[in-house]
Short mmCIF file of N, CA and C in Angstrom, two decimals:
data_model
loop_
_atom_site.label_atom_id
_atom_site.label_comp_id
_atom_site.label_asym_id
_atom_site.label_seq_id
_atom_site.Cartn_x
_atom_site.Cartn_y
_atom_site.Cartn_z
N ASP B 1 0.85 -1.17 0.00
CA ASP B 1 0.00 0.00 0.00
C ASP B 1 0.89 1.24 0.00
N PHE B 2 0.80 2.01 -1.06
CA PHE B 2 1.68 3.16 -1.17
C PHE B 2 1.29 4.28 -0.21
N ASP B 3 0.05 4.28 0.29
CA ASP B 3 -0.32 5.31 1.26
C ASP B 3 0.33 5.05 2.62
N THR B 4 0.78 3.82 2.88
CA THR B 4 1.48 3.51 4.12
C THR B 4 2.99 3.38 3.89
N TYR B 5 3.44 3.71 2.69
CA TYR B 5 4.87 3.66 2.39
C TYR B 5 5.52 4.96 2.84
N ILE B 6 5.52 5.16 4.15
CA ILE B 6 6.14 6.33 4.77
C ILE B 6 6.94 5.86 5.98
N GLU B 7 7.88 6.67 6.39
CA GLU B 7 8.77 6.29 7.49
C GLU B 7 7.99 5.94 8.75
N GLU B 8 6.96 6.71 9.06
CA GLU B 8 6.17 6.49 10.27
C GLU B 8 5.50 5.12 10.29
N CYS B 9 5.26 4.54 9.12
CA CYS B 9 4.62 3.22 9.02
C CYS B 9 5.63 2.13 8.68
N GLY B 10 6.91 2.41 8.88
CA GLY B 10 7.93 1.42 8.58
C GLY B 10 7.99 1.06 7.11
N PHE B 11 7.65 2.06 6.28
CA PHE B 11 7.62 1.86 4.83
C PHE B 11 6.81 0.62 4.48
N ASP B 12 5.62 0.55 5.03
CA ASP B 12 4.65 -0.53 4.83
C ASP B 12 5.24 -1.88 5.24
N GLY B 13 6.09 -1.86 6.23
CA GLY B 13 6.67 -3.10 6.73
C GLY B 13 7.51 -3.82 5.71
N GLY B 14 7.96 -3.12 4.69
CA GLY B 14 8.77 -3.73 3.64
C GLY B 14 7.97 -4.31 2.49
N ASP B 15 6.65 -4.28 2.59
CA ASP B 15 5.80 -4.87 1.55
C ASP B 15 5.98 -4.24 0.18
N CYS B 16 6.32 -2.97 0.14
CA CYS B 16 6.39 -2.26 -1.14
C CYS B 16 7.79 -2.19 -1.72
N GLU B 17 8.75 -2.79 -1.06
CA GLU B 17 10.15 -2.66 -1.47
C GLU B 17 10.37 -3.02 -2.93
N MET B 18 9.88 -4.15 -3.38
CA MET B 18 10.11 -4.56 -4.76
C MET B 18 9.33 -3.70 -5.75
N ALA B 19 8.16 -3.26 -5.35
CA ALA B 19 7.38 -2.38 -6.23
C ALA B 19 8.09 -1.05 -6.43
N VAL B 20 8.82 -0.61 -5.42
CA VAL B 20 9.57 0.63 -5.53
C VAL B 20 10.84 0.40 -6.36
N LEU B 21 11.51 -0.73 -6.14
CA LEU B 21 12.72 -1.04 -6.91
C LEU B 21 12.41 -1.29 -8.38
N TYR B 22 11.26 -1.89 -8.65
CA TYR B 22 10.87 -2.25 -10.02
C TYR B 22 9.50 -1.66 -10.33
N PRO B 23 9.41 -0.35 -10.50
CA PRO B 23 8.11 0.30 -10.68
C PRO B 23 7.38 -0.11 -11.96
N GLU B 24 8.09 -0.61 -12.96
CA GLU B 24 7.45 -1.04 -14.20
C GLU B 24 7.07 -2.52 -14.17
N CYS B 25 7.35 -3.19 -13.08
CA CYS B 25 7.05 -4.62 -12.95
C CYS B 25 5.60 -4.80 -12.52
N ALA B 26 4.80 -5.34 -13.42
CA ALA B 26 3.37 -5.50 -13.15
C ALA B 26 3.10 -6.42 -11.97
N VAL B 27 3.85 -7.52 -11.84
CA VAL B 27 3.59 -8.44 -10.74
C VAL B 27 4.03 -7.87 -9.39
N ALA B 28 5.05 -7.03 -9.36
CA ALA B 28 5.46 -6.40 -8.10
C ALA B 28 4.38 -5.48 -7.59
N ALA B 29 3.77 -4.74 -8.49
CA ALA B 29 2.71 -3.83 -8.08
C ALA B 29 1.46 -4.60 -7.66
N GLU B 30 1.19 -5.71 -8.35
CA GLU B 30 -0.04 -6.46 -8.07
C GLU B 30 0.10 -7.39 -6.87
N TYR B 31 1.22 -8.10 -6.77
CA TYR B 31 1.38 -9.12 -5.73
C TYR B 31 2.39 -8.76 -4.65
N GLY B 32 3.07 -7.65 -4.80
CA GLY B 32 4.07 -7.26 -3.81
C GLY B 32 5.37 -8.02 -3.98
N SER B 33 6.13 -8.08 -2.93
CA SER B 33 7.49 -8.61 -3.01
C SER B 33 7.61 -10.07 -2.61
N VAL B 34 6.53 -10.79 -2.53
CA VAL B 34 6.55 -12.15 -2.02
C VAL B 34 7.49 -13.06 -2.81
N ARG B 35 7.44 -13.02 -4.13
CA ARG B 35 8.22 -13.95 -4.94
C ARG B 35 9.45 -13.32 -5.60
N ILE B 36 9.51 -12.02 -5.67
CA ILE B 36 10.64 -11.37 -6.33
C ILE B 36 11.83 -11.32 -5.38
N GLY B 37 12.95 -11.86 -5.84
CA GLY B 37 14.16 -11.85 -5.03
C GLY B 37 14.12 -12.81 -3.85
N ASP B 38 13.34 -13.90 -3.98
CA ASP B 38 13.22 -14.86 -2.88
C ASP B 38 14.17 -16.05 -3.01
N GLY B 39 15.07 -16.01 -4.00
CA GLY B 39 16.02 -17.09 -4.19
C GLY B 39 15.56 -18.18 -5.14
N ILE B 40 14.34 -18.07 -5.65
CA ILE B 40 13.79 -19.05 -6.59
C ILE B 40 13.45 -18.32 -7.88
N CYS B 41 13.93 -18.85 -9.00
CA CYS B 41 13.65 -18.23 -10.30
C CYS B 41 12.22 -18.56 -10.71
N ASP B 42 11.36 -17.56 -10.67
CA ASP B 42 9.99 -17.70 -11.16
C ASP B 42 9.97 -17.21 -12.59
N GLY B 43 9.32 -17.93 -13.46
CA GLY B 43 9.31 -17.55 -14.86
C GLY B 43 8.18 -16.60 -15.19
N GLY B 44 7.78 -16.66 -16.44
CA GLY B 44 6.68 -15.84 -16.91
C GLY B 44 6.89 -14.36 -16.66
N PRO B 45 5.91 -13.69 -16.07
CA PRO B 45 5.99 -12.24 -15.90
C PRO B 45 7.05 -11.79 -14.89
N TYR B 46 7.56 -12.69 -14.07
CA TYR B 46 8.61 -12.34 -13.11
C TYR B 46 9.98 -12.24 -13.76
N ASN B 47 10.22 -13.11 -14.76
CA ASN B 47 11.52 -13.18 -15.41
C ASN B 47 11.58 -12.20 -16.59
N THR B 48 11.46 -10.93 -16.27
CA THR B 48 11.49 -9.88 -17.28
C THR B 48 12.46 -8.78 -16.84
N GLU B 49 12.88 -8.00 -17.80
CA GLU B 49 13.77 -6.88 -17.48
C GLU B 49 13.10 -5.92 -16.50
N GLU B 50 11.79 -5.68 -16.69
CA GLU B 50 11.05 -4.76 -15.82
C GLU B 50 11.04 -5.24 -14.37
N CYS B 51 11.12 -6.54 -14.16
CA CYS B 51 11.11 -7.11 -12.81
C CYS B 51 12.51 -7.51 -12.34
N GLY B 52 13.52 -7.00 -13.02
CA GLY B 52 14.89 -7.30 -12.62
C GLY B 52 15.22 -8.77 -12.72
N PHE B 53 14.55 -9.44 -13.69
CA PHE B 53 14.70 -10.89 -13.86
C PHE B 53 14.49 -11.60 -12.53
N ASP B 54 13.29 -11.34 -11.99
CA ASP B 54 12.85 -11.90 -10.71
C ASP B 54 13.77 -11.45 -9.58
N GLY B 55 14.13 -10.20 -9.61
CA GLY B 55 14.97 -9.64 -8.56
C GLY B 55 16.35 -10.27 -8.52
N GLY B 56 16.81 -10.77 -9.67
CA GLY B 56 18.11 -11.40 -9.77
C GLY B 56 18.06 -12.92 -9.65
N ASP B 57 16.92 -13.46 -9.26
CA ASP B 57 16.80 -14.91 -9.09
C ASP B 57 16.99 -15.69 -10.39
N CYS B 58 16.69 -15.09 -11.53
CA CYS B 58 16.75 -15.81 -12.80
C CYS B 58 18.02 -15.52 -13.60
N LEU B 59 18.95 -14.77 -13.06
CA LEU B 59 20.15 -14.43 -13.83
C LEU B 59 20.94 -15.66 -14.25
N GLU B 60 21.18 -16.58 -13.34
CA GLU B 60 21.92 -17.80 -13.67
C GLU B 60 21.15 -18.66 -14.67
N PHE B 61 19.86 -18.86 -14.42
CA PHE B 61 19.03 -19.64 -15.34
C PHE B 61 19.07 -19.04 -16.74
N ASN B 62 18.92 -17.73 -16.84
CA ASN B 62 18.91 -17.07 -18.14
C ASN B 62 20.25 -17.20 -18.85
N SER B 63 21.34 -17.22 -18.11
CA SER B 63 22.65 -17.37 -18.75
C SER B 63 22.86 -18.80 -19.22
N LEU B 64 22.32 -19.78 -18.49
CA LEU B 64 22.44 -21.18 -18.90
C LEU B 64 21.49 -21.55 -20.03
N TYR B 65 20.30 -21.00 -20.00
CA TYR B 65 19.24 -21.35 -20.97
C TYR B 65 18.63 -20.08 -21.55
N PRO B 66 19.37 -19.34 -22.36
CA PRO B 66 18.89 -18.04 -22.83
C PRO B 66 17.63 -18.09 -23.70
N SER B 67 17.34 -19.21 -24.32
CA SER B 67 16.15 -19.31 -25.18
C SER B 67 15.03 -20.10 -24.54
N CYS B 68 15.18 -20.47 -23.30
CA CYS B 68 14.18 -21.28 -22.60
C CYS B 68 13.21 -20.35 -21.87
N LEU B 69 12.05 -20.14 -22.47
CA LEU B 69 11.04 -19.25 -21.89
C LEU B 69 9.91 -20.09 -21.33
N VAL B 70 10.03 -20.45 -20.07
CA VAL B 70 9.02 -21.28 -19.41
C VAL B 70 8.47 -20.57 -18.19
N ASP B 71 7.28 -20.97 -17.78
CA ASP B 71 6.66 -20.36 -16.61
C ASP B 71 7.26 -20.87 -15.29
N ARG B 72 7.83 -22.08 -15.32
CA ARG B 72 8.39 -22.66 -14.09
C ARG B 72 9.81 -23.15 -14.33
N PRO B 73 10.77 -22.23 -14.37
CA PRO B 73 12.17 -22.62 -14.61
C PRO B 73 12.70 -23.62 -13.60
N VAL B 74 12.14 -23.65 -12.42
CA VAL B 74 12.60 -24.56 -11.38
C VAL B 74 12.46 -26.03 -11.81
N LEU B 75 11.61 -26.31 -12.79
CA LEU B 75 11.41 -27.68 -13.26
C LEU B 75 12.48 -28.12 -14.25
N VAL B 76 13.24 -27.19 -14.80
CA VAL B 76 14.30 -27.53 -15.75
C VAL B 76 15.48 -28.13 -14.97
N GLY B 77 15.81 -29.38 -15.30
CA GLY B 77 16.92 -30.06 -14.64
C GLY B 77 16.63 -30.53 -13.24
N ASN B 78 15.35 -30.73 -12.92
CA ASN B 78 15.00 -31.15 -11.55
C ASN B 78 15.02 -32.66 -11.37
N GLY B 79 15.46 -33.41 -12.38
CA GLY B 79 15.55 -34.86 -12.26
C GLY B 79 14.27 -35.61 -12.58
N ARG B 80 13.27 -34.92 -13.03
CA ARG B 80 12.01 -35.61 -13.39
C ARG B 80 11.69 -35.39 -14.84
#
C-alpha cells in the first residue's frame, strides 16, 4: 500500500520494497514482493527486465538457458 509507504509506518513493513525497486514490474505492483528476489527463479511475468529478472533470481538460469522461456524454470533439470 503506497499510502502507508512512509517512514512512520515502517515503509509498509517492507511490503512495497520490490514495487519501488521495479516500478514497471506489473507483478510487483499487483502481488508485492513475495516472490521477487526470494532465491527461486519464477518464470513468466517475473523473469522480465522490468522485474529485474525476478529480482536477480533468474540471472543464472537465463545465462544457462537463454532461449528457454518457461513459466516454471525450477522444473528444468529437476531430475524428473
